[in-house]
XYZ file of C-alpha atoms in Angstrom:
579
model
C 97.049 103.703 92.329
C 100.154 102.313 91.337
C 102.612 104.556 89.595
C 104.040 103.481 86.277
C 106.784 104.312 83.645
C 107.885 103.829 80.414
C 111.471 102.670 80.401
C 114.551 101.705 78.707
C 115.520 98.451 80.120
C 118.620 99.680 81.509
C 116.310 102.177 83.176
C 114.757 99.824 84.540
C 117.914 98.191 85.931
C 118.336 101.141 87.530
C 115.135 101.289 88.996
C 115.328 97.657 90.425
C 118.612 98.115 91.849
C 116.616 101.225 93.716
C 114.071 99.385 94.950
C 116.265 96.447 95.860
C 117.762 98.441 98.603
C 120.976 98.586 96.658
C 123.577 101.001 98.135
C 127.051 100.686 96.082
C 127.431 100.629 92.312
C 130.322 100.400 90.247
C 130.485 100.143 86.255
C 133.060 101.077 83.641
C 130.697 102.641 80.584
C 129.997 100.451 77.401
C 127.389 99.868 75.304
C 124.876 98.353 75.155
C 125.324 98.597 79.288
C 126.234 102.462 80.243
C 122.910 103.841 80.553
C 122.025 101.487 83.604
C 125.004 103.923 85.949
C 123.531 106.941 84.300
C 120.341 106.413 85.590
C 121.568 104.776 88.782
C 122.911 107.736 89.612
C 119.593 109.971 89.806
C 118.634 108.061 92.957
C 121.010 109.491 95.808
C 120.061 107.016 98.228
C 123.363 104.694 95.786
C 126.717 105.764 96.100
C 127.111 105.262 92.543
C 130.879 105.533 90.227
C 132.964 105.056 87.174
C 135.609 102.985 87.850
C 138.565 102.558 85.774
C 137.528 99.149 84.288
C 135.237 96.292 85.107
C 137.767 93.988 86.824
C 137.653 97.328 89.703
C 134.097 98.169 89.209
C 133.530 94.372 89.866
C 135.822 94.627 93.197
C 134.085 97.459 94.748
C 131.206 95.786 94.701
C 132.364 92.555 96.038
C 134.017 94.869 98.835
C 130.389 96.423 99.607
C 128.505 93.461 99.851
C 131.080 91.495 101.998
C 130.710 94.829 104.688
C 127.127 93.794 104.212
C 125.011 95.862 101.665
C 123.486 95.418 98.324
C 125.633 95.902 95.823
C 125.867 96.055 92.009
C 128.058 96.015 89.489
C 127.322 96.314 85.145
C 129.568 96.391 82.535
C 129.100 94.935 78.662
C 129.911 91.582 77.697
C 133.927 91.906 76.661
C 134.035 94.092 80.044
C 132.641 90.400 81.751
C 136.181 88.747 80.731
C 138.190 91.808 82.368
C 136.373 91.052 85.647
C 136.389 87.170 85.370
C 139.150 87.219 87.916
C 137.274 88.065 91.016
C 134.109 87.123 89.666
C 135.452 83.350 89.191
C 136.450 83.607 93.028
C 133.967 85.041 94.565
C 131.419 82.746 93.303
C 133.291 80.267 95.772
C 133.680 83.017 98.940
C 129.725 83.591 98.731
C 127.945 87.084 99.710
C 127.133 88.734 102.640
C 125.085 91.064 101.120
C 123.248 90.835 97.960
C 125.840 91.279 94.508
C 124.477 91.503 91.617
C 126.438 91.744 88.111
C 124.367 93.161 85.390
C 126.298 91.678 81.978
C 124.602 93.429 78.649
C 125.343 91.445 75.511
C 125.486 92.887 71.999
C 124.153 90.162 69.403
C 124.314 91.268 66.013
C 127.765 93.485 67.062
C 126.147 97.092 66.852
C 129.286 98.792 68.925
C 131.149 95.453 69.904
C 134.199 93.287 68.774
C 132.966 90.023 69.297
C 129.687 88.236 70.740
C 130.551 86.704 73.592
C 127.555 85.136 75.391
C 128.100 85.910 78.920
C 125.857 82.241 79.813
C 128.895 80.334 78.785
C 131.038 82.502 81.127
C 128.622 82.043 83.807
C 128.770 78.545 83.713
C 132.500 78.292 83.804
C 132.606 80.130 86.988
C 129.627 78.338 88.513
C 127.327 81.617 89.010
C 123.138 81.772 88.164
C 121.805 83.955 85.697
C 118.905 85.259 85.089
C 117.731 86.489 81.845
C 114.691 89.211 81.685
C 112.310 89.336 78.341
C 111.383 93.123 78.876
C 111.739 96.503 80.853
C 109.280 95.348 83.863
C 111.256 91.703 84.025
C 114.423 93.632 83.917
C 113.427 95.632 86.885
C 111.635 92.875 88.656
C 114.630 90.230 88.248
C 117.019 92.455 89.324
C 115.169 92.507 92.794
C 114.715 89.075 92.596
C 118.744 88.391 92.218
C 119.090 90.063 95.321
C 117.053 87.627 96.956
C 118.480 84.945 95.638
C 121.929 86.158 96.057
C 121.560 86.367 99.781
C 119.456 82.968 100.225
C 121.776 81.119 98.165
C 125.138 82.789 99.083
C 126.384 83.939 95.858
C 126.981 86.190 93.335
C 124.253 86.296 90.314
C 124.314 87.672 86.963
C 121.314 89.505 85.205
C 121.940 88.950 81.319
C 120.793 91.636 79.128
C 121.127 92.034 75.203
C 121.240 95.154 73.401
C 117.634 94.697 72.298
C 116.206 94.445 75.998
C 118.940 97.217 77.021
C 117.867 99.815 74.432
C 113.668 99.083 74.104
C 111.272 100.278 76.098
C 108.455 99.427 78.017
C 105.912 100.186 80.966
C 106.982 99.592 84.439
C 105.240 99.403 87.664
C 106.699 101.652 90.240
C 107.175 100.517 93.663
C 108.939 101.886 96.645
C 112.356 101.104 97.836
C 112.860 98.210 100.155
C 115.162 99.225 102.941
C 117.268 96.385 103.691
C 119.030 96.009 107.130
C 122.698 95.931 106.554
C 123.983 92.815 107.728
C 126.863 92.869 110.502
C 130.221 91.760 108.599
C 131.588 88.729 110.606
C 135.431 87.828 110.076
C 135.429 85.040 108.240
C 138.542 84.048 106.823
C 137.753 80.339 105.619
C 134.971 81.392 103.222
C 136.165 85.122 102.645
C 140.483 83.958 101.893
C 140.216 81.971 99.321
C 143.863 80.184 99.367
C 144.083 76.711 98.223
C 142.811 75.119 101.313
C 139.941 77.087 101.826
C 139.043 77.386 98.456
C 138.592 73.325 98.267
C 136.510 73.316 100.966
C 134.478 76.355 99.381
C 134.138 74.600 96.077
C 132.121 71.604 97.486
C 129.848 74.372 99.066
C 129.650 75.255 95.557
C 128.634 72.023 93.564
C 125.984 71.459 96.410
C 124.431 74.934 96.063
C 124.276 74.573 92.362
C 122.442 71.229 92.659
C 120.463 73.205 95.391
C 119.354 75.539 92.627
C 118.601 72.919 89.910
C 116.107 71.443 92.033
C 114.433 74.728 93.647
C 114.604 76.523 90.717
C 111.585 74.350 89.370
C 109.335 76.583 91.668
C 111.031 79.795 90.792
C 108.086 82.245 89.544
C 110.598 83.784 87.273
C 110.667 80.584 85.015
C 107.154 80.051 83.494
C 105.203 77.173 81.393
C 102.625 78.364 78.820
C 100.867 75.517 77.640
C 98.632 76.196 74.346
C 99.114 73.515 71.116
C 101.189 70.680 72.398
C 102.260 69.931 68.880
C 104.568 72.858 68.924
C 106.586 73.277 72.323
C 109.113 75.908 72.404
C 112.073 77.188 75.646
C 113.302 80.195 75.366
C 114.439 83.285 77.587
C 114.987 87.016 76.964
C 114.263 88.392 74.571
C 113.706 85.561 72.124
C 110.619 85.003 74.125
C 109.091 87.734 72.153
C 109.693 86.588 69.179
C 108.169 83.322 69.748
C 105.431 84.706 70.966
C 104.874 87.067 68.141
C 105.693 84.206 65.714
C 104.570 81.111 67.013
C 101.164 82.550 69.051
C 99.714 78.978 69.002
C 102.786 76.933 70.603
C 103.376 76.071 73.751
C 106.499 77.697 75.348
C 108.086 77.459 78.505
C 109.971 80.828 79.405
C 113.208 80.276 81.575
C 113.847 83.227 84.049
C 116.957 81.179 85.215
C 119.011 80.422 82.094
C 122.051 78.595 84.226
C 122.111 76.193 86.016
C 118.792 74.573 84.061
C 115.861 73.692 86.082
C 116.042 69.901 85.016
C 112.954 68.654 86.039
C 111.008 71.802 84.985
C 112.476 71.387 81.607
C 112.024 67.181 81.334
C 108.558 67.487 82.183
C 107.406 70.666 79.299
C 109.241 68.107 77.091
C 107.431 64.625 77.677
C 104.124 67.444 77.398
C 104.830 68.690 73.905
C 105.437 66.483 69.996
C 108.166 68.651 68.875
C 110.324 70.523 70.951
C 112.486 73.534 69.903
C 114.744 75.452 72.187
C 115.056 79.314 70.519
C 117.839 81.261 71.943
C 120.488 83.837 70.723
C 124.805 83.041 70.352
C 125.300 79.992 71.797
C 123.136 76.763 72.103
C 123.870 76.835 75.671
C 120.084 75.409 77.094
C 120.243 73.059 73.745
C 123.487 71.456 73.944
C 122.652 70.755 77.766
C 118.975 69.542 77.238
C 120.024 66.879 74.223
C 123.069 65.497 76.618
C 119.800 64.655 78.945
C 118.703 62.274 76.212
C 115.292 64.792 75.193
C 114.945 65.119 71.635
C 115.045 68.765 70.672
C 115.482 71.226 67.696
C 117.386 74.033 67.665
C 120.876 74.933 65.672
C 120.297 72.294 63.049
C 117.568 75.230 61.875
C 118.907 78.596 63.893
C 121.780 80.732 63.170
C 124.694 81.154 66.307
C 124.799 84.694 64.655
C 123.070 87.624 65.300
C 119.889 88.565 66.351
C 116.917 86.939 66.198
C 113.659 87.972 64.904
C 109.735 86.760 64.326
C 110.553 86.408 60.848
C 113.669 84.824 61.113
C 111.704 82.026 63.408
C 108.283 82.168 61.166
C 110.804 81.054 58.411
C 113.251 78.806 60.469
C 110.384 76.588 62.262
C 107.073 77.147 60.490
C 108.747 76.970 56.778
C 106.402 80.292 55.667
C 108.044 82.315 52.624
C 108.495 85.230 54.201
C 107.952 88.497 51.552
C 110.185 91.172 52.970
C 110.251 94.635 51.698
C 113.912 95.310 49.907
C 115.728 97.394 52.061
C 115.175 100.698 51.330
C 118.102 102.458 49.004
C 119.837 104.828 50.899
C 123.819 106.025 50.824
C 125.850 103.946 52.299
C 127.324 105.753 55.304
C 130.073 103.736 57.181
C 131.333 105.263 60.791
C 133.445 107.929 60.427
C 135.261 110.309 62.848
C 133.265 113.282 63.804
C 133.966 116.991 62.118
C 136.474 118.453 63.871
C 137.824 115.500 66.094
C 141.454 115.468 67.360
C 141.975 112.268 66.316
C 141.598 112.934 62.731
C 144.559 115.368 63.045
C 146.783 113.314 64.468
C 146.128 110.101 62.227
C 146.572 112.061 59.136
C 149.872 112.928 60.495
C 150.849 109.205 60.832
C 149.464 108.734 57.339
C 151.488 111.629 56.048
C 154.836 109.955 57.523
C 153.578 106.540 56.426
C 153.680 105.112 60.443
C 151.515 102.041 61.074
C 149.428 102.428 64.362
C 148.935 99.350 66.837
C 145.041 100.295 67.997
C 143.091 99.705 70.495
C 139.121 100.316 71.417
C 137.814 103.754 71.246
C 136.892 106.347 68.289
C 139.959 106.383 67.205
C 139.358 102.352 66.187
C 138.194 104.684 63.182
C 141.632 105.422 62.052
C 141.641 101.514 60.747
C 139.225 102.418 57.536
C 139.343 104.730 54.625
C 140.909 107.339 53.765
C 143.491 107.195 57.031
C 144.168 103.623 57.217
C 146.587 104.201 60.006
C 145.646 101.662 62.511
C 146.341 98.085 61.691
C 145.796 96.336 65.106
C 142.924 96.346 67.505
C 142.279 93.382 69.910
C 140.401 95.092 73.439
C 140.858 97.637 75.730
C 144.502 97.894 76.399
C 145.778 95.781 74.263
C 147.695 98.296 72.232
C 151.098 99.056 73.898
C 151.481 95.386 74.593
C 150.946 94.228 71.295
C 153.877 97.124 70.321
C 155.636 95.072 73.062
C 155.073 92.108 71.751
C 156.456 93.207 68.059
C 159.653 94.455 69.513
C 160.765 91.525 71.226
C 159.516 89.453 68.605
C 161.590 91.398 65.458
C 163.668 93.910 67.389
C 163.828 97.351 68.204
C 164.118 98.429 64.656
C 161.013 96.631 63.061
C 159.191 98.994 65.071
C 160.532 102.693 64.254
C 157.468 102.817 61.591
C 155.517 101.611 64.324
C 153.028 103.357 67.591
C 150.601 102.441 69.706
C 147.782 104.338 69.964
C 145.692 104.639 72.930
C 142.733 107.180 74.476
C 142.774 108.776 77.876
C 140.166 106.870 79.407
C 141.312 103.298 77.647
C 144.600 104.384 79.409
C 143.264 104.642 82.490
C 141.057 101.038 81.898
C 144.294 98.971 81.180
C 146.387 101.176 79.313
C 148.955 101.587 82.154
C 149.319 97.961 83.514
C 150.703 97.953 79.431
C 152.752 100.809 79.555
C 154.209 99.638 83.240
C 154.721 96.377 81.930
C 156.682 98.304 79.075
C 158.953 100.078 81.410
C 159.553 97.096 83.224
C 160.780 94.415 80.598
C 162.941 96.914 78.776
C 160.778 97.594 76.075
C 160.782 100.360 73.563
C 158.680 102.295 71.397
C 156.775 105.259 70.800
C 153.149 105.319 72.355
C 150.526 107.866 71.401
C 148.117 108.922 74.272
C 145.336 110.701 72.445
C 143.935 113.508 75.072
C 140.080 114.262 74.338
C 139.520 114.801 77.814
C 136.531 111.948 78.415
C 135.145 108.684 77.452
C 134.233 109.511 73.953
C 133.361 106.213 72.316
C 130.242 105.696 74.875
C 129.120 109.177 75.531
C 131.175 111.387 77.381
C 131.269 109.976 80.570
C 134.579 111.171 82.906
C 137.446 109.044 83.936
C 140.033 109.168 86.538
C 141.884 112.065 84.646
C 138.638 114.310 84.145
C 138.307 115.904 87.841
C 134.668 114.710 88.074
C 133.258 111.704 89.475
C 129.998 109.975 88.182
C 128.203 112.205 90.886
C 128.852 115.284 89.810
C 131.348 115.708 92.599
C 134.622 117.269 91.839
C 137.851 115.344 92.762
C 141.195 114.595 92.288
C 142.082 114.740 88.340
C 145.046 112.195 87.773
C 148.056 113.635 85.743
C 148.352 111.017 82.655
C 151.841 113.071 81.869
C 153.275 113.213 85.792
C 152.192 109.259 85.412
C 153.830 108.093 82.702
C 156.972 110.020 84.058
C 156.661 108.256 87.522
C 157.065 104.931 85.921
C 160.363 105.949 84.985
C 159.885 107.200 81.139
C 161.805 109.951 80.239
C 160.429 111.216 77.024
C 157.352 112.187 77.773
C 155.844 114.990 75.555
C 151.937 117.156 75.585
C 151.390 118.461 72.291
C 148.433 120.418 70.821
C 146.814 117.287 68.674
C 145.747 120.158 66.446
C 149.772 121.257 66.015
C 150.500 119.198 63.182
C 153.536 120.372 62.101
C 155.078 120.063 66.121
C 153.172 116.950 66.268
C 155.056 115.384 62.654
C 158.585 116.698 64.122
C 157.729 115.333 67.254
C 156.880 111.925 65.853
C 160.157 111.706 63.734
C 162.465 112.367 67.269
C 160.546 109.882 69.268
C 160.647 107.278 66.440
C 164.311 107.620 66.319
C 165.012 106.916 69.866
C 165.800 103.370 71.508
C 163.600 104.005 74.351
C 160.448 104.494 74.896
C 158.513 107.962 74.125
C 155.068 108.620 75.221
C 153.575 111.230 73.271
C 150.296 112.821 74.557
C 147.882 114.690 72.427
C 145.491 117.387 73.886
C 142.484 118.891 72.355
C 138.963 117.966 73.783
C 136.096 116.034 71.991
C 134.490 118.372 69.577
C 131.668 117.362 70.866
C 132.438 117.966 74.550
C 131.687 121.518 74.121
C 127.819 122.492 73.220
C 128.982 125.677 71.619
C 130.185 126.353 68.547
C 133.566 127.421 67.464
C 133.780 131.034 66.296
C 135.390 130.177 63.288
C 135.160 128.189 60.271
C 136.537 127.300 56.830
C 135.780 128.052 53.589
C 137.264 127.463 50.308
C 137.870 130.239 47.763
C 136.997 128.458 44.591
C 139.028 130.473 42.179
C 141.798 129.879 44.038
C 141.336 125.853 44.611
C 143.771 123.658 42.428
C 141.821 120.855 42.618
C 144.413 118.918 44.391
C 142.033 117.269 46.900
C 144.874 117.186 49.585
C 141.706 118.585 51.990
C 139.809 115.483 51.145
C 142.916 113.256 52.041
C 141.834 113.477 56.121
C 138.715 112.402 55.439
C 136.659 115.216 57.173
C 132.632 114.425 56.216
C 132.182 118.286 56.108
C 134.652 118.402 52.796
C 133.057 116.782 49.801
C 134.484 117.575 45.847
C 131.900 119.053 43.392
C 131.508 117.706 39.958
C 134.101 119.950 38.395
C 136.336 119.160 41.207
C 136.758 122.185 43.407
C 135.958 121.211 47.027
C 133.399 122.535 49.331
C 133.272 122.873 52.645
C 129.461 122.689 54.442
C 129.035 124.962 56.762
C 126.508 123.403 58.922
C 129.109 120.630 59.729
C 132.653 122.579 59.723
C 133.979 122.816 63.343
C 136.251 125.202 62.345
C 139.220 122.774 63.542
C 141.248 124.099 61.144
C 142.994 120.378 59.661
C 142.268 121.599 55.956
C 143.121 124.572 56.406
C 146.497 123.750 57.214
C 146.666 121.273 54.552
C 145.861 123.560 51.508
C 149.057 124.768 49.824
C 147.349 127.524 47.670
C 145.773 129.916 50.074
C 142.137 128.445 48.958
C 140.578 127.400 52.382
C 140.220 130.435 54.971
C 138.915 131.201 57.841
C 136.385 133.208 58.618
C 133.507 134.049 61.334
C 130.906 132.386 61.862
């Protein structure tokens, strides 16, 4: 009897790469993507890692699969534009063996800053996608990538959403395919892609994409449903259950391959069906190319670009019901905050104390932008916050930016932190940069980085020195500090913002949450001797809240025992005591 599972979808990634045959795997973790390594992992037949960002994590696999083995790569949908480099060229250089990138999109923005639909990046650079509706698709496509990604000679991309990534379902276990590797051949006019190679590659290019048009007709993955012919609807992913929940009685023609666009497949459900709607999430990619073929479709005019989708959403959009929706239930609004106890909140309230204005970049510490620290004003992507520092000093000078940092984690560092902070060093720059040391990859779940010591494996390794770094490029102000020292931390901040070159200051405490034990301390405040001042509330710690007479209270089921308001009271009211 054949085994089965109930899965995430990235689980089931995981478990198609598996049975794929799939031996290297590189990712950089970020939601709604990083569960796909962490289960990759479990299965030792893949040499499976972290690599310092996608653009890498998207070159080790290319380097795998031209030696000849399966190989995959996943990342989320911003990570997709730090790997477009190689992943624009190597859709004209081909595969040897199968490569696979696994792009997870977040509509509706649950931990993302934009959203990007990876199909119009695909398109640009000429690569297939495939798009899976549910966990035993997701499994079963990845496989079928492979395939295609060998038989066609290029790269393809499985496109996830947050919905598919993070839902479960039941999946069909089967065993792993052990595929041959295939002997690597030098090759240098379709693996050197210089100009005159790479012209002759393109054409090899245009004609496989027309190759796939037509072929991709028969593909099993893309599937016609015919019911009521007065409805027709295409879709893919996960929008396919919603049209299926909300439109039972229509017609619908599900599109495994969402680029390039079986033509005739799709011309041929339309002449079938009276009114055709095309139902798909972010961009009207399939729309905007079906209506330049002259077919008569529906789609935008009625359906948001925004967001996720939902039955009710498309019971209301296309069948005009009323929909009566419960009002949400009332609850306290709770925005993110920084966790009890985190680092991060010490040093920000620092910078708020001296009144410094923090360039940001993509982490936890994103969470110094809102209220009460309002220290970061900037954050564009991972890295991006030493050069936009840069950028301000050579725009207004060096003195414009002595109330000015950028802020950056250890693992963001690592992603593209230091091609900033070279490029600093290099062009003269100044400034004061603030490294802030938790010791892992916080803002997706504690995976390691190139400066933990531990490899996605488990194996340890080689822990790189963010301080002996930054002092081989040539900076000589380079400073650790206890992120939990404030008052060495303020004085330090004052000298480095002083000086006309550039300072990297590095912060050290780990992730509260890093450690599963709890602190032997904690704080408490001695009511008789609190002056209501609330200068314990000003860090914002969720664990302090102000009674209705206005002495403070710390709870003790959420106090770290990090000490921040401790340090803060004036009057002797919060101590410290055992827990």
């Amino acid at each position: 009897m054949q085994m089965k599972e109930i899965m995430l979808g990235n689980e089931a990634i995981a478990r198609g790469a598996y049975e794929a045959g799939v031996k290297v795997s590189a990712a950089y973790p970020g939601t709604p993507s990083t569960e796909i390594s962490e289960n990759i992992v479990k299965y030792k037949e893949i040499y499976s890692e972290w690599s310092p960002n996608e653009k890498v994590a998207m070159e080790v696999a290319i380097g795998a699969s031209i030696s000849g083995v399966r190989a995959l790569a996943s990342m989320k949908h911003v990570g997709v534009n730090v790997a477009a480099d190689p992943l624009f060229t190597i859709s004209y250089a081909g595969v040897n063996g199968g490569l696979v990138l696994v792009a997870a999109d977040d509509p509706g923005l649950y931990s993302s800053q934009n959203e990007q639909d990876t199909r119009m990046v695909a398109r640009a650079a000429q690569v297939p996608v495939l798009e899976p509706s549910d966990s035993e698709e997701a499994k079963e496509f990845v496989k079928f990538a492979f395939d295609m990604s060998e038989k066609y000679d290029t790269p393809v991309i499985v496109r996830t959403t947050t919905r598919l990534s993070h839902s479960q379902g039941m999946v069909n276990l089967c065993n792993r395919i052990e595929v041959e590797d295939k002997a690597y051949i030098g090759n240098p006019a379709k693996n050197v892609m210089m100009p005159g190679n790479a012209k002759v590659r393109h054409l090899v290019v245009e004609a496989r994409t027309k190759q796939m048009i037509e072929e991709g007709c028969d593909f099993p993955i893309n599937q016609m449903e015919y019911k009521d012919k007065s409805i027709g609807v295409i879709t893919s992913g996960i929008p396919y259950q919603y049209v299926k929940e909300a439109l039972p009685e229509a017609s619908v023609l599900k599109l495994g391959m969402v680029n390039p666009l079986p033509r005739k497949l799709i011309e041929e459900f339309a002449a079938s069906v009276e009114n055709l709607y095309i139902v798909e999430e972010l961009d009207p990619v399939i729309e905007e190319q079906v209506k330049s073929w002259g077919i008569k479709a529906i789609g935008k005019e009625i359906l948001t670009v925004q967001g996720e989708y939902s039955a009710n959403l498309l019971r209301k959009a296309i069948k005009k019901e009323e929909i009566e929706i419960k009002p949400v239930a009332q609850v306290p609004n709770r925005p993110p905050v920084l966790c009890p106890g985190c680092p991060h909140r010490s040093v920000f309230s620092v910078l708020k104390k001296l009144g410094i204005h923090a360039a940001g970049d993509i982490g936890c510490y994103t969470l110094g932008a809102v209220a009460p620290l309002n220290v970061v004003d900037t954050t564009v992507c991972m890295g991006a916050s030493i050069s936009t520092l840069h950028g301000m000093e050579k725009a207004k000078g060096k003195e414009y930016i002595k109330n000015w940092v950028a802020v950056i984690g250890d693992s963001t560092f690592m992603h593209t932190g230091i091609n900033s902070l070279i490029n600093m060093v290099y062009n003269k720059g100044t400034g004061t940069v603030m490294i802030l040391d938790n010791s892992t990859t916080g803002m997706t779940g504690h995976q390691d980085h190139a400066a933990t010591g531990k490899t996605l494996m488990g194996e340890e390794t080689i822990a790189i020195s963010i301080p002996d770094l930054c002092r081989s490029l040539g900076i000589h102000n380079v400073i650790e500090v206890n992120a939990f020292d404030t008052k060495a931390l303020e004085k330090i901040v004052k000298e480095e913002l002083r000086k006309d070159e550039i300072s990297v200051i590095i912060t050290k405490a780990p992730c509260v949450l890093l450690s599963k034990k709890l602190s032997d301390t904690q704080c408490n405040v001695v009511s008789i001797k609190c002056k209501k001042c609330g200068m314990c509330l000003k860090p914002g710690c969720p664990a302090i809240t102000k009674k209705e007479d206005g002495i403070t209270v710390i709870n003790e089921t959420m106090c770290n025992g990090c000490n921040l308001c401790f340090e803060q009271c004036k009057f002797g009211a919060i101590e410290k005591m055992g827990r």
